[in-house]
């Protein structure tokens, strides 16, 4: 079993749709959680950190469920520019970081 | 401009010919690391460095070497490249260990070993 698992997709959604991604992790000692965005053939960039209380940044909402060991990302009112691969990242504290394989999103006009 | 710079961006080489991919950051970050990205596998950590002269193996270190003689530079060395090292490589830096803080990535190096 992979340490961090994501549905690879692709998710094909129309503009304006709401889409949600889930990510599960196996190490219960994990301490930090992030979502990164990666455009085709480009480097990953931090989208948002995920806090225990959940957090929101504009159209993006991230949630953490420690009991079930999953994190989620919700995108509301999808834009064409949201098309990308979304990487779930889990840190066990300090130097160990595990990246999920990513979920591909295509937003269509 | 704060950035992580990798060179070269693209490289095609032959099996067994030693190569070095350079990585430099101008943010005075202590922590740097190298990843490779392969389809369906995500980013896997090759090596990381906590500070000058301090390095350690990641999840897939076989066939790679690194050095950290200066804070800003963290080169990745392939002494004898093989076709299974064909991949997309990313260097990243962060002010602390990347398990805690945002990682800043270079633009990537697409390596093909024939």
mmCIF file of C-alpha atoms in Angstrom:
data_model
loop_
_atom_site.group_PDB
_atom_site.id
_atom_site.type_symbol
_atom_site.label_atom_id
_atom_site.label_comp_id
_atom_site.label_asym_id
_atom_site.label_seq_id
_atom_site.Cartn_x
_atom_site.Cartn_y
_atom_site.Cartn_z
ATOM 1 C CA UNK A 1 0.000 0.000 0.000
ATOM 2 C CA UNK A 2 1.311 3.457 -0.880
ATOM 3 C CA UNK A 3 1.994 5.823 1.992
ATOM 4 C CA UNK A 4 -0.057 8.552 0.339
ATOM 5 C CA UNK A 5 -2.817 7.612 -2.078
ATOM 6 C CA UNK A 6 -4.824 9.761 -4.430
ATOM 7 C CA UNK A 7 -7.365 9.016 -7.124
ATOM 8 C CA UNK A 8 -5.370 9.730 -10.301
ATOM 9 C CA UNK A 9 -8.464 10.899 -12.191
ATOM 10 C CA UNK A 10 -8.706 12.548 -14.560
ATOM 11 C CA UNK A 11 -11.626 14.577 -13.331
ATOM 12 C CA UNK A 12 -13.348 16.295 -16.252
ATOM 13 C CA UNK A 13 -15.687 19.050 -15.050
ATOM 14 C CA UNK A 14 -17.430 22.021 -16.670
ATOM 15 C CA UNK A 15 -16.617 25.572 -15.703
ATOM 16 C CA UNK A 16 -18.440 26.616 -12.571
ATOM 17 C CA UNK A 17 -18.621 23.117 -11.134
ATOM 18 C CA UNK A 18 -17.571 22.139 -7.643
ATOM 19 C CA UNK A 19 -15.040 19.337 -7.462
ATOM 20 C CA UNK A 20 -13.530 17.511 -4.507
ATOM 21 C CA UNK A 21 -10.364 15.451 -4.211
ATOM 22 C CA UNK A 22 -9.503 13.096 -1.400
ATOM 23 C CA UNK A 23 -6.169 11.779 -0.282
ATOM 24 C CA UNK A 24 -5.442 9.072 2.280
ATOM 25 C CA UNK A 25 -2.228 8.540 4.221
ATOM 26 C CA UNK A 26 -1.005 5.506 6.097
ATOM 27 C CA UNK A 27 1.283 6.934 8.775
ATOM 28 C CA UNK A 28 -0.749 7.984 11.777
ATOM 29 C CA UNK A 29 2.255 9.935 13.081
ATOM 30 C CA UNK A 30 2.067 12.356 10.142
ATOM 31 C CA UNK A 31 2.147 15.932 11.334
ATOM 32 C CA UNK A 32 1.798 18.271 8.405
ATOM 33 C CA UNK A 33 -0.300 18.282 5.285
ATOM 34 C CA UNK A 34 -0.263 20.275 2.092
ATOM 35 C CA UNK A 35 -1.826 20.528 -1.335
ATOM 36 C CA UNK A 36 0.472 21.454 -4.210
ATOM 37 C CA UNK A 37 -0.523 22.289 -7.744
ATOM 38 C CA UNK A 38 1.515 21.181 -10.738
ATOM 39 C CA UNK A 39 0.893 22.411 -14.255
ATOM 40 C CA UNK A 40 1.903 20.217 -17.172
ATOM 41 C CA UNK A 41 5.689 19.869 -17.354
ATOM 42 C CA UNK A 42 6.172 22.505 -14.683
ATOM 43 C CA UNK A 43 7.369 22.431 -11.083
ATOM 44 C CA UNK A 44 4.973 21.868 -8.182
ATOM 45 C CA UNK A 45 3.886 24.968 -6.283
ATOM 46 C CA UNK A 46 2.242 25.188 -2.891
ATOM 47 C CA UNK A 47 -1.508 25.702 -3.136
ATOM 48 C CA UNK A 48 -2.308 25.597 0.546
ATOM 49 C CA UNK A 49 -1.397 24.036 3.830
ATOM 50 C CA UNK A 50 -4.015 21.923 5.579
ATOM 51 C CA UNK A 51 -4.779 22.579 9.208
ATOM 52 C CA UNK A 52 -6.680 20.467 11.693
ATOM 53 C CA UNK A 53 -9.429 23.036 11.883
ATOM 54 C CA UNK A 54 -9.748 23.182 8.102
ATOM 55 C CA UNK A 55 -8.881 26.241 6.089
ATOM 56 C CA UNK A 56 -10.201 28.194 3.164
ATOM 57 C CA UNK A 57 -8.515 30.373 0.575
ATOM 58 C CA UNK A 58 -10.973 31.926 -1.826
ATOM 59 C CA UNK A 59 -12.571 29.145 -3.862
ATOM 60 C CA UNK A 60 -10.386 26.481 -2.257
ATOM 61 C CA UNK A 61 -11.151 24.663 0.988
ATOM 62 C CA UNK A 62 -8.911 22.053 2.586
ATOM 63 C CA UNK A 63 -9.911 19.721 5.381
ATOM 64 C CA UNK A 64 -8.096 17.185 7.500
ATOM 65 C CA UNK A 65 -9.610 14.132 9.156
ATOM 66 C CA UNK A 66 -6.985 12.625 11.443
ATOM 67 C CA UNK A 67 -9.200 9.827 12.698
ATOM 68 C CA UNK A 68 -9.775 8.491 9.190
ATOM 69 C CA UNK A 69 -6.369 9.637 7.937
ATOM 70 C CA UNK A 70 -7.453 11.576 4.927
ATOM 71 C CA UNK A 71 -7.312 15.109 3.658
ATOM 72 C CA UNK A 72 -9.537 16.734 1.093
ATOM 73 C CA UNK A 73 -9.490 19.660 -1.292
ATOM 74 C CA UNK A 74 -12.676 21.307 -2.496
ATOM 75 C CA UNK A 75 -12.673 23.681 -5.451
ATOM 76 C CA UNK A 76 -15.780 25.764 -5.970
ATOM 77 C CA UNK A 77 -16.770 27.600 -9.138
ATOM 78 C CA UNK A 78 -14.070 25.897 -11.210
ATOM 79 C CA UNK A 79 -12.181 27.997 -13.727
ATOM 80 C CA UNK A 80 -10.393 26.887 -16.880
ATOM 81 C CA UNK A 81 -7.178 27.979 -15.183
ATOM 82 C CA UNK A 82 -7.727 25.399 -12.430
ATOM 83 C CA UNK A 83 -6.819 22.643 -14.878
ATOM 84 C CA UNK A 84 -3.711 21.036 -13.411
ATOM 85 C CA UNK A 85 -2.523 18.110 -11.334
ATOM 86 C CA UNK A 86 -3.107 18.416 -7.595
ATOM 87 C CA UNK A 87 -0.562 16.751 -5.336
ATOM 88 C CA UNK A 88 -1.319 15.682 -1.800
ATOM 89 C CA UNK A 89 1.743 15.989 0.433
ATOM 90 C CA UNK A 90 2.212 14.568 3.909
ATOM 91 C CA UNK A 91 5.051 15.334 6.277
ATOM 92 C CA UNK A 92 6.051 13.234 9.244
ATOM 93 C CA UNK A 93 7.850 16.159 10.801
ATOM 94 C CA UNK A 94 11.245 17.525 9.876
ATOM 95 C CA UNK A 95 12.773 15.989 6.818
ATOM 96 C CA UNK A 96 10.444 13.262 5.626
ATOM 97 C CA UNK A 97 7.910 14.301 3.025
ATOM 98 C CA UNK A 98 5.737 11.968 0.990
ATOM 99 C CA UNK A 99 4.070 13.120 -2.215
ATOM 100 C CA UNK A 100 1.008 11.494 -3.650
ATOM 101 C CA UNK A 101 1.028 10.661 -7.353
ATOM 102 C CA UNK A 102 -1.446 13.437 -8.042
ATOM 103 C CA UNK A 103 -4.995 13.912 -9.286
ATOM 104 C CA UNK A 104 -5.492 15.407 -12.721
ATOM 105 C CA UNK A 105 -8.229 17.963 -13.217
ATOM 106 C CA UNK A 106 -9.526 19.219 -16.556
ATOM 107 C CA UNK A 107 -11.993 22.089 -16.491
ATOM 108 C CA UNK A 108 -13.884 22.498 -19.760
ATOM 109 C CA UNK A 109 -15.630 25.536 -21.163
ATOM 110 C CA UNK B 1 13.764 37.334 -7.405
ATOM 111 C CA UNK B 2 13.654 34.373 -5.011
ATOM 112 C CA UNK B 3 14.221 31.221 -6.973
ATOM 113 C CA UNK B 4 15.673 27.751 -7.303
ATOM 114 C CA UNK B 5 17.649 27.282 -10.504
ATOM 115 C CA UNK B 6 18.446 23.943 -12.070
ATOM 116 C CA UNK B 7 20.691 23.259 -15.039
ATOM 117 C CA UNK B 8 20.420 21.837 -17.552
ATOM 118 C CA UNK B 9 16.682 21.801 -18.215
ATOM 119 C CA UNK B 10 16.970 18.997 -20.747
ATOM 120 C CA UNK B 11 19.681 16.393 -21.128
ATOM 121 C CA UNK B 12 20.084 13.328 -23.302
ATOM 122 C CA UNK B 13 23.060 11.171 -22.458
ATOM 123 C CA UNK B 14 24.404 7.677 -22.963
ATOM 124 C CA UNK B 15 24.636 4.888 -20.437
ATOM 125 C CA UNK B 16 27.672 5.152 -18.203
ATOM 126 C CA UNK B 17 28.651 8.736 -18.971
ATOM 127 C CA UNK B 18 28.955 10.664 -15.715
ATOM 128 C CA UNK B 19 26.792 13.751 -15.416
ATOM 129 C CA UNK B 20 25.976 16.461 -12.907
ATOM 130 C CA UNK B 21 22.751 18.417 -12.555
ATOM 131 C CA UNK B 22 23.285 21.664 -10.726
ATOM 132 C CA UNK B 23 20.866 23.300 -8.302
ATOM 133 C CA UNK B 24 21.218 26.725 -6.755
ATOM 134 C CA UNK B 25 18.921 28.729 -4.479
ATOM 135 C CA UNK B 26 19.148 32.392 -3.487
ATOM 136 C CA UNK B 27 16.849 32.323 -0.449
ATOM 137 C CA UNK B 28 19.448 31.316 2.139
ATOM 138 C CA UNK B 29 17.473 28.142 2.841
ATOM 139 C CA UNK B 30 19.094 25.503 4.999
ATOM 140 C CA UNK B 31 17.192 22.549 3.624
ATOM 141 C CA UNK B 32 17.516 21.262 0.061
ATOM 142 C CA UNK B 33 16.490 18.053 -1.602
ATOM 143 C CA UNK B 34 16.303 16.205 -4.890
ATOM 144 C CA UNK B 35 13.280 14.356 -6.234
ATOM 145 C CA UNK B 36 12.526 12.324 -9.300
ATOM 146 C CA UNK B 37 9.058 12.210 -10.808
ATOM 147 C CA UNK B 38 7.828 9.261 -12.823
ATOM 148 C CA UNK B 39 4.338 8.628 -14.220
ATOM 149 C CA UNK B 40 2.026 7.078 -11.664
ATOM 150 C CA UNK B 41 4.616 7.246 -8.905
ATOM 151 C CA UNK B 42 4.632 10.897 -7.951
ATOM 152 C CA UNK B 43 7.697 12.631 -6.613
ATOM 153 C CA UNK B 44 10.153 10.414 -4.774
ATOM 154 C CA UNK B 45 12.926 11.847 -2.670
ATOM 155 C CA UNK B 46 16.458 10.908 -3.724
ATOM 156 C CA UNK B 47 18.649 12.789 -1.240
ATOM 157 C CA UNK B 48 18.246 15.702 1.094
ATOM 158 C CA UNK B 49 20.534 18.072 2.950
ATOM 159 C CA UNK B 50 19.832 19.778 6.245
ATOM 160 C CA UNK B 51 22.755 22.179 5.951
ATOM 161 C CA UNK B 52 26.262 22.531 4.604
ATOM 162 C CA UNK B 53 28.126 19.203 4.683
ATOM 163 C CA UNK B 54 25.046 17.413 6.072
ATOM 164 C CA UNK B 55 23.252 15.090 3.654
ATOM 165 C CA UNK B 56 21.166 11.947 3.942
ATOM 166 C CA UNK B 57 19.459 9.388 1.741
ATOM 167 C CA UNK B 58 15.845 9.697 0.725
ATOM 168 C CA UNK B 59 13.680 6.894 -0.575
ATOM 169 C CA UNK B 60 15.480 6.170 -3.862
ATOM 170 C CA UNK B 61 19.190 7.053 -3.461
ATOM 171 C CA UNK B 62 20.705 4.173 -5.461
ATOM 172 C CA UNK B 63 22.779 5.377 -8.401
ATOM 173 C CA UNK B 64 22.971 8.989 -7.189
ATOM 174 C CA UNK B 65 25.388 11.128 -5.208
ATOM 175 C CA UNK B 66 25.087 14.622 -3.819
ATOM 176 C CA UNK B 67 27.278 17.181 -2.112
ATOM 177 C CA UNK B 68 26.606 20.346 -0.132
ATOM 178 C CA UNK B 69 29.793 22.366 0.092
ATOM 179 C CA UNK B 70 27.987 25.697 0.043
ATOM 180 C CA UNK B 71 24.595 26.611 1.384
ATOM 181 C CA UNK B 72 23.216 27.770 -1.943
ATOM 182 C CA UNK B 73 24.306 24.801 -4.106
ATOM 183 C CA UNK B 74 23.227 21.176 -4.068
ATOM 184 C CA UNK B 75 24.369 19.281 -7.174
ATOM 185 C CA UNK B 76 23.074 15.841 -8.116
ATOM 186 C CA UNK B 77 25.661 13.488 -9.554
ATOM 187 C CA UNK B 78 25.025 10.375 -11.607
ATOM 188 C CA UNK B 79 28.354 8.539 -11.742
ATOM 189 C CA UNK B 80 27.200 5.913 -14.234
ATOM 190 C CA UNK B 81 23.726 6.712 -15.553
ATOM 191 C CA UNK B 82 21.467 3.895 -16.651
ATOM 192 C CA UNK B 83 18.222 3.941 -18.668
ATOM 193 C CA UNK B 84 16.121 3.423 -15.509
ATOM 194 C CA UNK B 85 17.300 6.851 -14.374
ATOM 195 C CA UNK B 86 15.436 8.453 -17.249
ATOM 196 C CA UNK B 87 13.067 10.753 -15.402
ATOM 197 C CA UNK B 88 12.051 14.291 -14.545
ATOM 198 C CA UNK B 89 14.188 15.635 -11.698
ATOM 199 C CA UNK B 90 13.334 18.461 -9.326
ATOM 200 C CA UNK B 91 15.472 20.254 -6.811
ATOM 201 C CA UNK B 92 13.707 21.939 -3.917
ATOM 202 C CA UNK B 93 14.652 24.159 -1.017
ATOM 203 C CA UNK B 94 12.910 25.316 2.140
ATOM 204 C CA UNK B 95 13.821 27.276 5.256
ATOM 205 C CA UNK B 96 13.187 24.197 7.400
ATOM 206 C CA UNK B 97 12.643 20.524 6.724
ATOM 207 C CA UNK B 98 10.059 20.112 3.987
ATOM 208 C CA UNK B 99 7.873 18.074 6.261
ATOM 209 C CA UNK B 100 7.034 21.317 8.015
ATOM 210 C CA UNK B 101 7.149 24.162 5.553
ATOM 211 C CA UNK B 102 6.586 25.111 1.961
ATOM 212 C CA UNK B 103 9.078 23.724 -0.528
ATOM 213 C CA UNK B 104 10.245 25.864 -3.439
ATOM 214 C CA UNK B 105 11.022 23.865 -6.544
ATOM 215 C CA UNK B 106 13.315 24.418 -9.462
ATOM 216 C CA UNK B 107 11.901 24.204 -12.972
ATOM 217 C CA UNK B 108 12.969 20.610 -13.426
ATOM 218 C CA UNK B 109 15.510 18.690 -15.477
ATOM 219 C CA UNK B 110 14.248 16.168 -17.979
ATOM 220 C CA UNK B 111 16.916 13.489 -18.280
ATOM 221 C CA UNK B 112 16.963 10.757 -20.909
ATOM 222 C CA UNK B 113 19.576 7.998 -20.688
ATOM 223 C CA UNK B 114 19.924 5.903 -23.830
#
